[in-house]
mmCIF file of C-alpha atoms in Angstrom:
data_model
loop_
_atom_site.group_PDB
_atom_site.id
_atom_site.type_symbol
_atom_site.label_atom_id
_atom_site.label_comp_id
_atom_site.label_asym_id
_atom_site.label_seq_id
_atom_site.Cartn_x
_atom_site.Cartn_y
_atom_site.Cartn_z
ATOM 1 C CA UNK A 35 -6.783 -4.429 -52.805
ATOM 2 C CA UNK A 36 -6.803 -4.047 -49.124
ATOM 3 C CA UNK A 37 -3.146 -3.991 -48.203
ATOM 4 C CA UNK A 38 -2.092 -1.412 -45.531
ATOM 5 C CA UNK A 39 1.547 -1.628 -46.637
ATOM 6 C CA UNK A 40 3.612 1.224 -48.168
ATOM 7 C CA UNK A 41 6.957 -0.008 -49.348
ATOM 8 C CA UNK A 42 9.715 2.546 -49.135
ATOM 9 C CA UNK A 43 11.905 2.109 -52.206
ATOM 10 C CA UNK A 44 14.986 3.649 -50.699
ATOM 11 C CA UNK A 45 17.302 2.635 -53.554
ATOM 12 C CA UNK A 46 19.275 4.459 -56.120
ATOM 13 C CA UNK A 47 19.047 2.062 -58.971
ATOM 14 C CA UNK A 48 16.112 2.780 -61.193
ATOM 15 C CA UNK A 49 16.018 -0.594 -62.727
ATOM 16 C CA UNK A 50 16.056 -2.259 -59.372
ATOM 17 C CA UNK A 51 13.158 -0.016 -58.278
ATOM 18 C CA UNK A 52 11.138 -0.817 -61.384
ATOM 19 C CA UNK A 53 11.825 -4.516 -61.039
ATOM 20 C CA UNK A 54 10.598 -4.384 -57.380
ATOM 21 C CA UNK A 55 7.601 -2.478 -58.346
ATOM 22 C CA UNK A 56 6.622 -5.033 -61.024
ATOM 23 C CA UNK A 57 7.035 -7.827 -58.489
ATOM 24 C CA UNK A 58 5.105 -6.419 -55.551
ATOM 25 C CA UNK A 59 3.024 -3.559 -57.013
ATOM 26 C CA UNK A 60 -0.255 -5.371 -57.143
ATOM 27 C CA UNK A 61 0.023 -6.535 -53.521
ATOM 28 C CA UNK A 62 0.923 -3.335 -51.646
ATOM 29 C CA UNK A 63 -1.064 -0.147 -51.009
ATOM 30 C CA UNK A 64 1.585 2.035 -52.442
ATOM 31 C CA UNK A 65 5.396 2.469 -53.129
ATOM 32 C CA UNK A 66 7.118 5.427 -51.367
ATOM 33 C CA UNK A 67 10.146 7.149 -53.064
ATOM 34 C CA UNK A 68 12.320 10.001 -51.818
ATOM 35 C CA UNK A 69 14.761 12.522 -53.165
ATOM 36 C CA UNK A 70 17.851 10.271 -53.519
ATOM 37 C CA UNK A 71 15.971 8.058 -56.122
ATOM 38 C CA UNK A 72 14.614 11.119 -58.039
ATOM 39 C CA UNK A 73 18.066 12.518 -58.145
ATOM 40 C CA UNK A 74 19.323 9.688 -60.413
ATOM 41 C CA UNK A 75 17.515 10.706 -63.500
ATOM 42 C CA UNK A 76 14.770 13.122 -62.415
ATOM 43 C CA UNK A 77 11.071 12.908 -61.520
ATOM 44 C CA UNK A 78 10.103 10.652 -64.505
ATOM 45 C CA UNK A 79 10.844 7.667 -62.258
ATOM 46 C CA UNK A 80 7.536 8.534 -60.569
ATOM 47 C CA UNK A 81 5.590 7.980 -63.755
ATOM 48 C CA UNK A 82 7.448 4.847 -64.525
ATOM 49 C CA UNK A 83 6.713 3.369 -61.139
ATOM 50 C CA UNK A 84 3.080 4.457 -61.333
ATOM 51 C CA UNK A 85 2.441 1.805 -63.944
ATOM 52 C CA UNK A 86 2.741 -0.769 -61.243
ATOM 53 C CA UNK A 87 1.418 0.838 -58.033
ATOM 54 C CA UNK A 88 0.332 4.104 -56.413
ATOM 55 C CA UNK A 89 3.463 6.174 -55.645
ATOM 56 C CA UNK A 90 3.876 8.430 -52.695
ATOM 57 C CA UNK A 91 6.628 10.985 -53.173
ATOM 58 C CA UNK A 92 8.308 11.579 -49.769
ATOM 59 C CA UNK A 93 9.910 14.919 -50.410
ATOM 60 C CA UNK A 94 9.553 16.569 -47.096
ATOM 61 C CA UNK A 95 8.682 19.683 -48.801
ATOM 62 C CA UNK A 96 9.798 22.786 -46.731
ATOM 63 C CA UNK A 97 10.335 25.772 -48.924
ATOM 64 C CA UNK A 98 8.474 29.035 -49.684
ATOM 65 C CA UNK A 99 5.143 28.725 -51.290
ATOM 66 C CA UNK A 100 6.188 29.372 -54.942
ATOM 67 C CA UNK A 101 8.988 26.715 -54.844
ATOM 68 C CA UNK A 102 6.545 24.253 -53.145
ATOM 69 C CA UNK A 103 4.078 24.720 -55.845
ATOM 70 C CA UNK A 104 6.667 23.964 -58.558
ATOM 71 C CA UNK A 105 7.704 20.842 -56.876
ATOM 72 C CA UNK A 106 4.241 19.602 -56.324
ATOM 73 C CA UNK A 107 3.158 20.528 -59.849
ATOM 74 C CA UNK A 108 5.941 18.340 -61.156
ATOM 75 C CA UNK A 109 5.308 15.135 -59.199
ATOM 76 C CA UNK A 110 1.613 15.507 -59.589
ATOM 77 C CA UNK A 111 2.099 15.818 -63.447
ATOM 78 C CA UNK A 112 4.111 12.638 -63.194
ATOM 79 C CA UNK A 113 1.034 10.838 -61.697
ATOM 80 C CA UNK A 114 2.107 10.773 -58.039
ATOM 81 C CA UNK A 115 -0.785 9.391 -55.877
ATOM 82 C CA UNK A 116 0.575 11.199 -52.885
ATOM 83 C CA UNK A 117 3.104 13.544 -51.656
ATOM 84 C CA UNK A 118 4.668 14.215 -48.238
ATOM 85 C CA UNK A 119 5.182 17.823 -47.033
ATOM 86 C CA UNK A 120 6.455 19.457 -43.831
ATOM 87 C CA UNK A 121 4.039 21.751 -41.984
ATOM 88 C CA UNK A 122 6.466 23.598 -39.727
ATOM 89 C CA UNK A 123 7.037 26.107 -42.557
ATOM 90 C CA UNK A 124 3.687 27.453 -41.767
ATOM 91 C CA UNK A 125 0.041 27.938 -43.155
ATOM 92 C CA UNK A 126 0.845 29.643 -46.568
ATOM 93 C CA UNK A 127 3.634 27.113 -47.249
ATOM 94 C CA UNK A 128 1.455 24.032 -46.477
ATOM 95 C CA UNK A 129 -1.552 25.619 -48.293
ATOM 96 C CA UNK A 130 0.574 26.068 -51.440
ATOM 97 C CA UNK A 131 1.233 22.224 -51.469
ATOM 98 C CA UNK A 132 -2.418 21.366 -50.910
ATOM 99 C CA UNK A 133 -3.575 23.766 -53.635
ATOM 100 C CA UNK A 134 -0.903 22.669 -56.126
ATOM 101 C CA UNK A 135 -1.608 18.928 -55.448
ATOM 102 C CA UNK A 136 -5.052 18.719 -57.013
ATOM 103 C CA UNK A 137 -6.072 15.109 -56.823
ATOM 104 C CA UNK A 138 -2.667 14.082 -55.364
ATOM 105 C CA UNK A 139 -3.097 13.294 -51.692
ATOM 106 C CA UNK A 140 -1.008 15.430 -49.292
ATOM 107 C CA UNK A 141 0.509 13.884 -46.154
ATOM 108 C CA UNK A 142 1.871 16.382 -43.683
ATOM 109 C CA UNK A 143 4.691 15.776 -41.250
ATOM 110 C CA UNK A 144 3.693 16.534 -37.690
ATOM 111 C CA UNK A 145 6.348 14.361 -35.885
ATOM 112 C CA UNK A 146 9.463 12.421 -36.967
ATOM 113 C CA UNK A 147 11.125 9.264 -35.892
ATOM 114 C CA UNK A 148 14.729 10.529 -35.192
ATOM 115 C CA UNK A 149 15.854 12.052 -31.933
ATOM 116 C CA UNK A 150 16.491 15.604 -33.184
ATOM 117 C CA UNK A 151 12.717 15.873 -33.844
ATOM 118 C CA UNK A 152 12.189 16.426 -30.122
ATOM 119 C CA UNK A 153 13.973 19.733 -30.128
ATOM 120 C CA UNK A 154 11.843 21.859 -32.426
ATOM 121 C CA UNK A 155 9.075 19.702 -33.965
ATOM 122 C CA UNK A 156 7.545 17.697 -31.212
ATOM 123 C CA UNK A 157 6.939 20.628 -28.889
ATOM 124 C CA UNK A 158 4.550 21.987 -31.527
ATOM 125 C CA UNK A 159 3.034 18.724 -32.764
ATOM 126 C CA UNK A 160 -0.542 19.438 -31.678
ATOM 127 C CA UNK A 161 -0.355 22.875 -33.458
ATOM 128 C CA UNK A 162 1.028 21.160 -36.511
ATOM 129 C CA UNK A 163 -1.795 18.727 -36.469
ATOM 130 C CA UNK A 164 -4.421 21.514 -36.185
ATOM 131 C CA UNK A 165 -2.776 23.492 -38.931
ATOM 132 C CA UNK A 166 -2.758 20.404 -41.081
ATOM 133 C CA UNK A 167 -6.463 19.741 -40.535
ATOM 134 C CA UNK A 168 -7.306 23.469 -41.226
ATOM 135 C CA UNK A 169 -5.341 23.315 -44.446
ATOM 136 C CA UNK A 170 -7.097 20.252 -45.787
ATOM 137 C CA UNK A 171 -4.463 17.646 -46.006
ATOM 138 C CA UNK A 172 -5.386 13.992 -46.684
ATOM 139 C CA UNK A 173 -3.212 12.480 -43.935
ATOM 140 C CA UNK A 174 -0.389 12.828 -41.410
ATOM 141 C CA UNK A 175 3.023 11.237 -40.941
ATOM 142 C CA UNK A 176 3.065 9.707 -37.389
ATOM 143 C CA UNK A 177 5.980 7.666 -35.789
ATOM 144 C CA UNK A 178 5.338 4.007 -35.825
ATOM 145 C CA UNK A 179 8.083 3.481 -33.261
ATOM 146 C CA UNK A 180 6.661 5.958 -30.675
ATOM 147 C CA UNK A 181 3.327 4.502 -29.648
ATOM 148 C CA UNK A 182 2.582 7.287 -27.159
ATOM 149 C CA UNK A 183 2.940 9.929 -29.764
ATOM 150 C CA UNK A 184 1.105 7.884 -32.345
ATOM 151 C CA UNK A 185 -1.822 7.509 -30.026
ATOM 152 C CA UNK A 186 -1.655 11.180 -29.136
ATOM 153 C CA UNK A 187 -1.865 12.145 -32.880
ATOM 154 C CA UNK A 188 -4.697 9.674 -33.451
ATOM 155 C CA UNK A 189 -6.604 11.166 -30.484
ATOM 156 C CA UNK A 190 -6.461 14.520 -32.109
ATOM 157 C CA UNK A 191 -7.944 13.565 -35.360
ATOM 158 C CA UNK A 192 -10.056 10.545 -36.311
ATOM 159 C CA UNK A 193 -10.459 11.414 -39.856
ATOM 160 C CA UNK A 194 -6.968 11.991 -41.351
ATOM 161 C CA UNK A 195 -5.126 8.937 -42.611
ATOM 162 C CA UNK A 196 -2.031 8.206 -40.525
ATOM 163 C CA UNK A 197 0.935 7.026 -42.596
ATOM 164 C CA UNK A 198 3.529 5.519 -40.266
ATOM 165 C CA UNK A 199 7.378 5.024 -40.665
ATOM 166 C CA UNK A 200 9.589 3.596 -37.923
ATOM 167 C CA UNK A 201 8.436 -0.086 -38.524
ATOM 168 C CA UNK A 202 11.012 -2.791 -38.598
ATOM 169 C CA UNK A 203 14.643 -1.612 -38.428
ATOM 170 C CA UNK A 204 13.559 1.471 -36.399
ATOM 171 C CA UNK A 205 11.778 -0.508 -33.684
ATOM 172 C CA UNK A 206 8.015 -0.364 -34.380
ATOM 173 C CA UNK A 207 5.985 -3.526 -35.056
ATOM 174 C CA UNK A 208 3.037 -3.653 -37.464
ATOM 175 C CA UNK A 209 0.719 -4.955 -34.770
ATOM 176 C CA UNK A 210 1.485 -2.361 -32.193
ATOM 177 C CA UNK A 211 1.467 0.543 -34.667
ATOM 178 C CA UNK A 212 -2.009 -0.576 -35.913
ATOM 179 C CA UNK A 213 -3.226 -0.994 -32.327
ATOM 180 C CA UNK A 214 -2.193 2.608 -31.646
ATOM 181 C CA UNK A 215 -3.898 4.227 -34.563
ATOM 182 C CA UNK A 216 -1.862 3.818 -37.694
ATOM 183 C CA UNK A 217 -3.749 3.360 -41.064
ATOM 184 C CA UNK A 218 -0.880 2.705 -43.452
ATOM 185 C CA UNK A 219 2.505 1.296 -42.481
ATOM 186 C CA UNK A 220 5.819 2.029 -44.194
ATOM 187 C CA UNK A 221 8.368 -0.864 -44.435
ATOM 188 C CA UNK A 222 11.482 -0.483 -46.421
ATOM 189 C CA UNK A 223 14.672 -2.603 -45.951
ATOM 190 C CA UNK A 224 12.800 -5.661 -44.619
ATOM 191 C CA UNK A 225 11.163 -5.893 -47.953
ATOM 192 C CA UNK A 226 13.560 -4.422 -50.668
ATOM 193 C CA UNK A 227 16.562 -6.244 -49.261
ATOM 194 C CA UNK A 228 14.763 -9.578 -48.980
ATOM 195 C CA UNK A 229 15.752 -12.395 -51.215
ATOM 196 C CA UNK A 230 12.036 -12.836 -52.227
ATOM 197 C CA UNK A 231 10.437 -9.380 -51.609
ATOM 198 C CA UNK A 232 6.922 -10.639 -52.609
ATOM 199 C CA UNK A 233 7.034 -13.294 -49.873
ATOM 200 C CA UNK A 234 7.874 -10.566 -47.241
ATOM 201 C CA UNK A 235 5.054 -8.379 -48.542
ATOM 202 C CA UNK A 236 2.613 -11.268 -48.029
ATOM 203 C CA UNK A 237 3.904 -11.865 -44.561
ATOM 204 C CA UNK A 238 3.495 -8.231 -43.652
ATOM 205 C CA UNK A 239 0.027 -8.075 -45.278
ATOM 206 C CA UNK A 240 -1.020 -11.113 -43.319
ATOM 207 C CA UNK A 241 0.305 -9.775 -39.988
ATOM 208 C CA UNK A 242 -1.343 -6.391 -40.456
ATOM 209 C CA UNK A 243 -4.748 -7.758 -41.652
ATOM 210 C CA UNK A 244 -5.447 -9.091 -38.186
ATOM 211 C CA UNK A 245 -5.036 -5.702 -36.451
ATOM 212 C CA UNK A 246 -7.285 -2.997 -37.858
ATOM 213 C CA UNK A 247 -7.862 0.090 -35.811
ATOM 214 C CA UNK B 275 36.595 37.418 -58.360
ATOM 215 C CA UNK B 276 35.017 39.475 -55.696
ATOM 216 C CA UNK B 277 31.297 39.328 -56.578
ATOM 217 C CA UNK B 278 28.850 38.939 -53.767
ATOM 218 C CA UNK B 279 26.047 37.970 -56.073
ATOM 219 C CA UNK B 280 24.523 34.445 -56.009
ATOM 220 C CA UNK B 281 22.108 34.054 -58.919
ATOM 221 C CA UNK B 282 19.106 31.854 -58.347
ATOM 222 C CA UNK B 283 18.606 29.789 -61.489
ATOM 223 C CA UNK B 284 14.949 29.084 -60.835
ATOM 224 C CA UNK B 285 14.127 27.610 -64.287
ATOM 225 C CA UNK B 286 13.167 24.166 -65.602
ATOM 226 C CA UNK B 287 14.991 24.151 -68.733
ATOM 227 C CA UNK B 288 18.516 22.740 -68.495
ATOM 228 C CA UNK B 289 19.717 24.235 -71.686
ATOM 229 C CA UNK B 290 18.615 27.772 -70.682
ATOM 230 C CA UNK B 291 20.277 27.156 -67.332
ATOM 231 C CA UNK B 292 23.567 26.105 -68.989
ATOM 232 C CA UNK B 293 23.520 29.011 -71.441
ATOM 233 C CA UNK B 294 23.011 31.555 -68.495
ATOM 234 C CA UNK B 295 25.857 29.940 -66.536
ATOM 235 C CA UNK B 296 28.054 30.210 -69.576
ATOM 236 C CA UNK B 297 27.176 33.919 -69.991
ATOM 237 C CA UNK B 298 27.408 34.993 -66.278
ATOM 238 C CA UNK B 299 29.313 32.270 -64.598
ATOM 239 C CA UNK B 300 32.665 34.155 -64.377
ATOM 240 C CA UNK B 301 31.184 37.416 -62.917
ATOM 241 C CA UNK B 302 29.058 35.967 -60.075
ATOM 242 C CA UNK B 303 29.926 34.473 -56.770
ATOM 243 C CA UNK B 304 27.834 31.334 -57.407
ATOM 244 C CA UNK B 305 24.721 29.962 -58.966
ATOM 245 C CA UNK B 306 21.872 28.627 -56.794
ATOM 246 C CA UNK B 307 19.724 25.760 -57.956
ATOM 247 C CA UNK B 308 16.723 24.102 -56.344
ATOM 248 C CA UNK B 309 14.715 20.907 -56.567
ATOM 249 C CA UNK B 310 12.554 21.902 -59.590
ATOM 250 C CA UNK B 311 15.641 22.050 -61.828
ATOM 251 C CA UNK B 312 17.101 18.824 -60.327
ATOM 252 C CA UNK B 313 13.751 17.202 -61.155
ATOM 253 C CA UNK B 314 14.131 17.579 -64.860
ATOM 254 C CA UNK B 315 16.818 15.151 -65.347
ATOM 255 C CA UNK B 316 18.345 14.503 -61.955
ATOM 256 C CA UNK B 317 21.321 15.860 -60.089
ATOM 257 C CA UNK B 318 23.768 15.726 -63.045
ATOM 258 C CA UNK B 319 22.860 19.385 -63.866
ATOM 259 C CA UNK B 320 24.898 20.185 -60.811
ATOM 260 C CA UNK B 321 28.158 18.988 -62.378
ATOM 261 C CA UNK B 322 27.219 20.471 -65.722
ATOM 262 C CA UNK B 323 26.675 23.951 -64.143
ATOM 263 C CA UNK B 324 29.748 23.637 -61.986
ATOM 264 C CA UNK B 325 31.952 23.883 -65.095
ATOM 265 C CA UNK B 326 30.903 27.539 -65.233
ATOM 266 C CA UNK B 327 30.559 28.713 -61.681
ATOM 267 C CA UNK B 328 30.283 27.607 -58.017
ATOM 268 C CA UNK B 329 26.840 25.823 -57.527
ATOM 269 C CA UNK B 330 24.875 26.091 -54.254
ATOM 270 C CA UNK B 331 22.103 23.478 -54.024
ATOM 271 C CA UNK B 332 19.085 25.043 -52.263
ATOM 272 C CA UNK B 333 17.511 21.765 -51.148
ATOM 273 C CA UNK B 334 16.087 22.802 -47.771
ATOM 274 C CA UNK B 335 17.113 19.364 -46.569
ATOM 275 C CA UNK B 336 14.808 18.372 -43.678
ATOM 276 C CA UNK B 337 14.689 14.639 -43.409
ATOM 277 C CA UNK B 338 16.008 11.905 -40.945
ATOM 278 C CA UNK B 339 19.816 11.623 -40.786
ATOM 279 C CA UNK B 340 20.244 8.725 -43.084
ATOM 280 C CA UNK B 341 18.180 10.269 -45.945
ATOM 281 C CA UNK B 342 19.981 13.575 -45.434
ATOM 282 C CA UNK B 343 23.243 11.795 -45.862
ATOM 283 C CA UNK B 344 22.253 10.190 -49.053
ATOM 284 C CA UNK B 345 21.060 13.558 -50.599
ATOM 285 C CA UNK B 346 24.204 15.345 -49.616
ATOM 286 C CA UNK B 347 26.510 12.601 -50.848
ATOM 287 C CA UNK B 348 24.943 12.766 -54.207
ATOM 288 C CA UNK B 349 25.184 16.537 -54.700
ATOM 289 C CA UNK B 350 28.707 16.675 -53.124
ATOM 290 C CA UNK B 351 29.688 13.986 -55.599
ATOM 291 C CA UNK B 352 28.382 16.059 -58.471
ATOM 292 C CA UNK B 353 30.682 18.940 -57.369
ATOM 293 C CA UNK B 354 28.329 21.229 -55.515
ATOM 294 C CA UNK B 355 30.182 24.060 -53.883
ATOM 295 C CA UNK B 356 27.451 24.621 -51.251
ATOM 296 C CA UNK B 357 24.254 23.021 -50.018
ATOM 297 C CA UNK B 358 21.368 24.485 -48.064
ATOM 298 C CA UNK B 359 19.746 22.526 -45.195
ATOM 299 C CA UNK B 360 17.051 23.253 -42.600
ATOM 300 C CA UNK B 361 18.056 23.098 -38.970
ATOM 301 C CA UNK B 362 14.691 22.839 -37.280
ATOM 302 C CA UNK B 363 14.870 19.013 -37.741
ATOM 303 C CA UNK B 364 17.290 19.061 -34.887
ATOM 304 C CA UNK B 365 20.953 18.377 -34.033
ATOM 305 C CA UNK B 366 21.440 14.813 -35.440
ATOM 306 C CA UNK B 367 19.709 15.757 -38.667
ATOM 307 C CA UNK B 368 21.944 18.910 -39.292
ATOM 308 C CA UNK B 369 24.964 17.096 -38.097
ATOM 309 C CA UNK B 370 24.450 14.434 -40.675
ATOM 310 C CA UNK B 371 24.332 16.999 -43.395
ATOM 311 C CA UNK B 372 27.600 18.639 -42.200
ATOM 312 C CA UNK B 373 29.400 15.329 -41.873
ATOM 313 C CA UNK B 374 28.297 14.111 -45.312
ATOM 314 C CA UNK B 375 29.125 17.361 -46.966
ATOM 315 C CA UNK B 376 32.915 17.079 -46.656
ATOM 316 C CA UNK B 377 34.323 20.155 -48.569
ATOM 317 C CA UNK B 378 30.979 21.209 -49.684
ATOM 318 C CA UNK B 379 29.895 24.190 -47.603
ATOM 319 C CA UNK B 380 26.689 23.870 -45.520
ATOM 320 C CA UNK B 381 24.282 26.863 -45.198
ATOM 321 C CA UNK B 382 21.543 26.271 -42.468
ATOM 322 C CA UNK B 383 18.121 27.868 -42.681
ATOM 323 C CA UNK B 384 17.356 29.815 -39.338
ATOM 324 C CA UNK B 385 14.736 32.214 -40.865
ATOM 325 C CA UNK B 386 12.714 32.379 -44.060
ATOM 326 C CA UNK B 387 11.188 35.264 -46.151
ATOM 327 C CA UNK B 388 7.514 34.013 -46.389
ATOM 328 C CA UNK B 389 4.826 34.915 -43.719
ATOM 329 C CA UNK B 390 4.312 31.440 -42.571
ATOM 330 C CA UNK B 391 7.903 31.376 -41.204
ATOM 331 C CA UNK B 392 6.618 33.466 -38.263
ATOM 332 C CA UNK B 393 4.539 30.622 -36.867
ATOM 333 C CA UNK B 394 7.104 27.807 -36.043
ATOM 334 C CA UNK B 395 10.586 28.941 -37.264
ATOM 335 C CA UNK B 396 11.032 32.489 -36.142
ATOM 336 C CA UNK B 397 10.209 32.035 -32.532
ATOM 337 C CA UNK B 398 13.203 29.628 -32.384
ATOM 338 C CA UNK B 399 15.593 31.493 -34.643
ATOM 339 C CA UNK B 400 18.202 32.224 -31.946
ATOM 340 C CA UNK B 401 18.242 28.578 -30.892
ATOM 341 C CA UNK B 402 18.559 27.515 -34.464
ATOM 342 C CA UNK B 403 21.478 29.889 -34.954
ATOM 343 C CA UNK B 404 23.264 28.461 -31.854
ATOM 344 C CA UNK B 405 22.588 24.866 -33.045
ATOM 345 C CA UNK B 406 23.981 25.726 -36.447
ATOM 346 C CA UNK B 407 27.182 27.307 -34.878
ATOM 347 C CA UNK B 408 27.660 24.230 -32.610
ATOM 348 C CA UNK B 409 27.188 21.849 -35.597
ATOM 349 C CA UNK B 410 29.852 23.583 -37.663
ATOM 350 C CA UNK B 411 27.947 25.000 -40.601
ATOM 351 C CA UNK B 412 29.694 27.429 -43.038
ATOM 352 C CA UNK B 413 26.766 29.922 -43.174
ATOM 353 C CA UNK B 414 23.198 30.798 -42.563
ATOM 354 C CA UNK B 415 20.271 31.730 -44.624
ATOM 355 C CA UNK B 416 19.013 35.148 -43.400
ATOM 356 C CA UNK B 417 16.149 37.086 -44.920
ATOM 357 C CA UNK B 418 17.167 40.176 -47.058
ATOM 358 C CA UNK B 419 13.748 41.681 -46.918
ATOM 359 C CA UNK B 420 13.541 41.703 -43.068
ATOM 360 C CA UNK B 421 16.360 44.006 -41.908
ATOM 361 C CA UNK B 422 15.597 43.750 -38.264
ATOM 362 C CA UNK B 423 15.719 39.929 -38.458
ATOM 363 C CA UNK B 424 18.935 40.080 -40.593
ATOM 364 C CA UNK B 425 20.602 42.457 -38.156
ATOM 365 C CA UNK B 426 19.595 40.233 -35.254
ATOM 366 C CA UNK B 427 21.072 37.155 -36.866
ATOM 367 C CA UNK B 428 24.330 39.030 -37.679
ATOM 368 C CA UNK B 429 24.446 40.285 -34.009
ATOM 369 C CA UNK B 430 24.508 36.630 -32.890
ATOM 370 C CA UNK B 431 27.350 35.462 -35.156
ATOM 371 C CA UNK B 432 30.189 37.430 -36.646
ATOM 372 C CA UNK B 433 31.925 34.488 -38.257
ATOM 373 C CA UNK B 434 29.255 32.665 -40.279
ATOM 374 C CA UNK B 435 28.538 33.752 -43.784
ATOM 375 C CA UNK B 436 25.045 35.151 -44.277
ATOM 376 C CA UNK B 437 23.495 34.229 -47.664
ATOM 377 C CA UNK B 438 20.425 36.352 -48.173
ATOM 378 C CA UNK B 439 17.314 35.759 -50.328
ATOM 379 C CA UNK B 440 14.406 38.248 -50.593
ATOM 380 C CA UNK B 441 16.246 40.814 -52.697
ATOM 381 C CA UNK B 442 14.449 42.419 -55.678
ATOM 382 C CA UNK B 443 10.979 41.079 -56.208
ATOM 383 C CA UNK B 444 10.504 40.321 -52.517
ATOM 384 C CA UNK B 445 11.332 43.687 -51.410
ATOM 385 C CA UNK B 446 14.904 43.791 -50.222
ATOM 386 C CA UNK B 447 17.492 46.122 -51.712
ATOM 387 C CA UNK B 448 21.102 45.047 -52.093
ATOM 388 C CA UNK B 449 22.399 48.184 -50.356
ATOM 389 C CA UNK B 450 20.190 47.794 -47.251
ATOM 390 C CA UNK B 451 20.796 44.056 -46.973
ATOM 391 C CA UNK B 452 24.633 44.605 -47.015
ATOM 392 C CA UNK B 453 24.272 47.412 -44.434
ATOM 393 C CA UNK B 454 22.387 45.060 -42.194
ATOM 394 C CA UNK B 455 24.993 42.254 -42.197
ATOM 395 C CA UNK B 456 24.574 40.234 -45.387
ATOM 396 C CA UNK B 457 27.658 38.615 -47.015
ATOM 397 C CA UNK B 458 26.181 37.155 -50.116
ATOM 398 C CA UNK B 459 22.982 38.276 -51.959
ATOM 399 C CA UNK B 460 20.661 36.038 -53.901
ATOM 400 C CA UNK B 461 18.946 37.557 -56.874
ATOM 401 C CA UNK B 462 16.807 35.486 -59.353
ATOM 402 C CA UNK B 463 14.214 36.853 -61.759
ATOM 403 C CA UNK B 464 15.783 40.317 -62.100
ATOM 404 C CA UNK B 465 18.768 38.529 -63.714
ATOM 405 C CA UNK B 466 17.484 35.418 -65.457
ATOM 406 C CA UNK B 467 14.467 37.170 -66.878
ATOM 407 C CA UNK B 468 16.514 40.102 -68.110
ATOM 408 C CA UNK B 469 17.192 40.582 -71.801
ATOM 409 C CA UNK B 470 20.828 40.915 -71.162
ATOM 410 C CA UNK B 471 21.585 38.930 -67.948
ATOM 411 C CA UNK B 472 25.266 39.869 -67.901
ATOM 412 C CA UNK B 473 24.375 43.590 -67.805
ATOM 413 C CA UNK B 474 22.155 43.008 -64.855
ATOM 414 C CA UNK B 475 24.878 41.053 -63.162
ATOM 415 C CA UNK B 476 27.278 43.949 -63.621
ATOM 416 C CA UNK B 477 24.813 46.526 -62.398
ATOM 417 C CA UNK B 478 24.228 44.381 -59.205
ATOM 418 C CA UNK B 479 27.964 43.855 -58.649
ATOM 419 C CA UNK B 480 28.590 47.493 -58.913
ATOM 420 C CA UNK B 481 25.787 48.416 -56.530
ATOM 421 C CA UNK B 482 26.795 45.880 -53.977
ATOM 422 C CA UNK B 483 30.630 46.766 -54.204
ATOM 423 C CA UNK B 484 29.974 50.124 -52.636
ATOM 424 C CA UNK B 485 28.411 48.530 -49.451
ATOM 425 C CA UNK B 486 30.613 46.111 -47.607
ATOM 426 C CA UNK B 487 29.722 45.124 -44.056
#
């Protein structure tokens, strides 16, 4: 499996999510879920989806160390392949996530794709990257619709895996994101809203496969 | 009801949480729940607990506006009295929370009680307060174990309700926190781990009632 595609399953219907996972699971790198889906019937949806594909829990964890640990223990116990945490809550907070994660990969947020991120997060992005490296995360979240920022993050770390939202509806293209240093691309609506999701997955896989960093 | 006590129900057992709510609900200001409890069987625990007391969902919301809206819609629909959101994700992000909340009160995090908060959050606390005021939140989260910071936050806003963690196990005392500007005090373990939680609630209520700001 060499897909670089992470499909955001931003839906509230567990049956729909499981049907989608069954259809596309074998041809994507991973599925990404966030809190709204976990709120429907709890974190067990993570282990259900994990039967069909790797699951990355996009929880934007941003609490005190003890609460972070409890959250990560839970999704890790459900078999999550990865988990997304903020880093702006500081070293002890991010460290608690990495320690609790065990074999689950931690991706740390150092930049975001919405305008408000420019106020408090982006002025500190370089420091958030350095903290993330120091803390031993597996990868970073880097905006796929802001190529200058994406390149800047890539320039600061060659090792960490860059997982990139902002593709499609938010303006980024797979080709440009890969050229600017992305490793894994997140696509949501364009796939889960498609009449035939598997055909969209194949179209994205094919487009991406021509542009490796 | 004039209790100023918010009891953090940091447990994973829904039945235990409901028994506790039944026992103490009438004599506290509110119950506070966070993600670990919601992960057990989803957000429906919020409406179940709401039968016995106000419920504040401590979700430390920190995502893009659209995801924030989905999270808040869900807990608001379950009858949450309040919800806790980060503010460092910027104006559009916090605004999305306030708009989606409707009658549910929004408390915004402008400081935290763990050491890592000093790295990225506390240098911007004043700006986070000003942003929170501008965005129309109901209250702020202010550390009850850091009286200098608590006083500083109170000095910057007389109107917003200060909801204060860090009492008890983390070092703050109810009396000092009230003296330094707190409105509502969060206590967790000292109550839910007590042999007779209702007696602890009454002890705290009585201690707090002597110290109004």
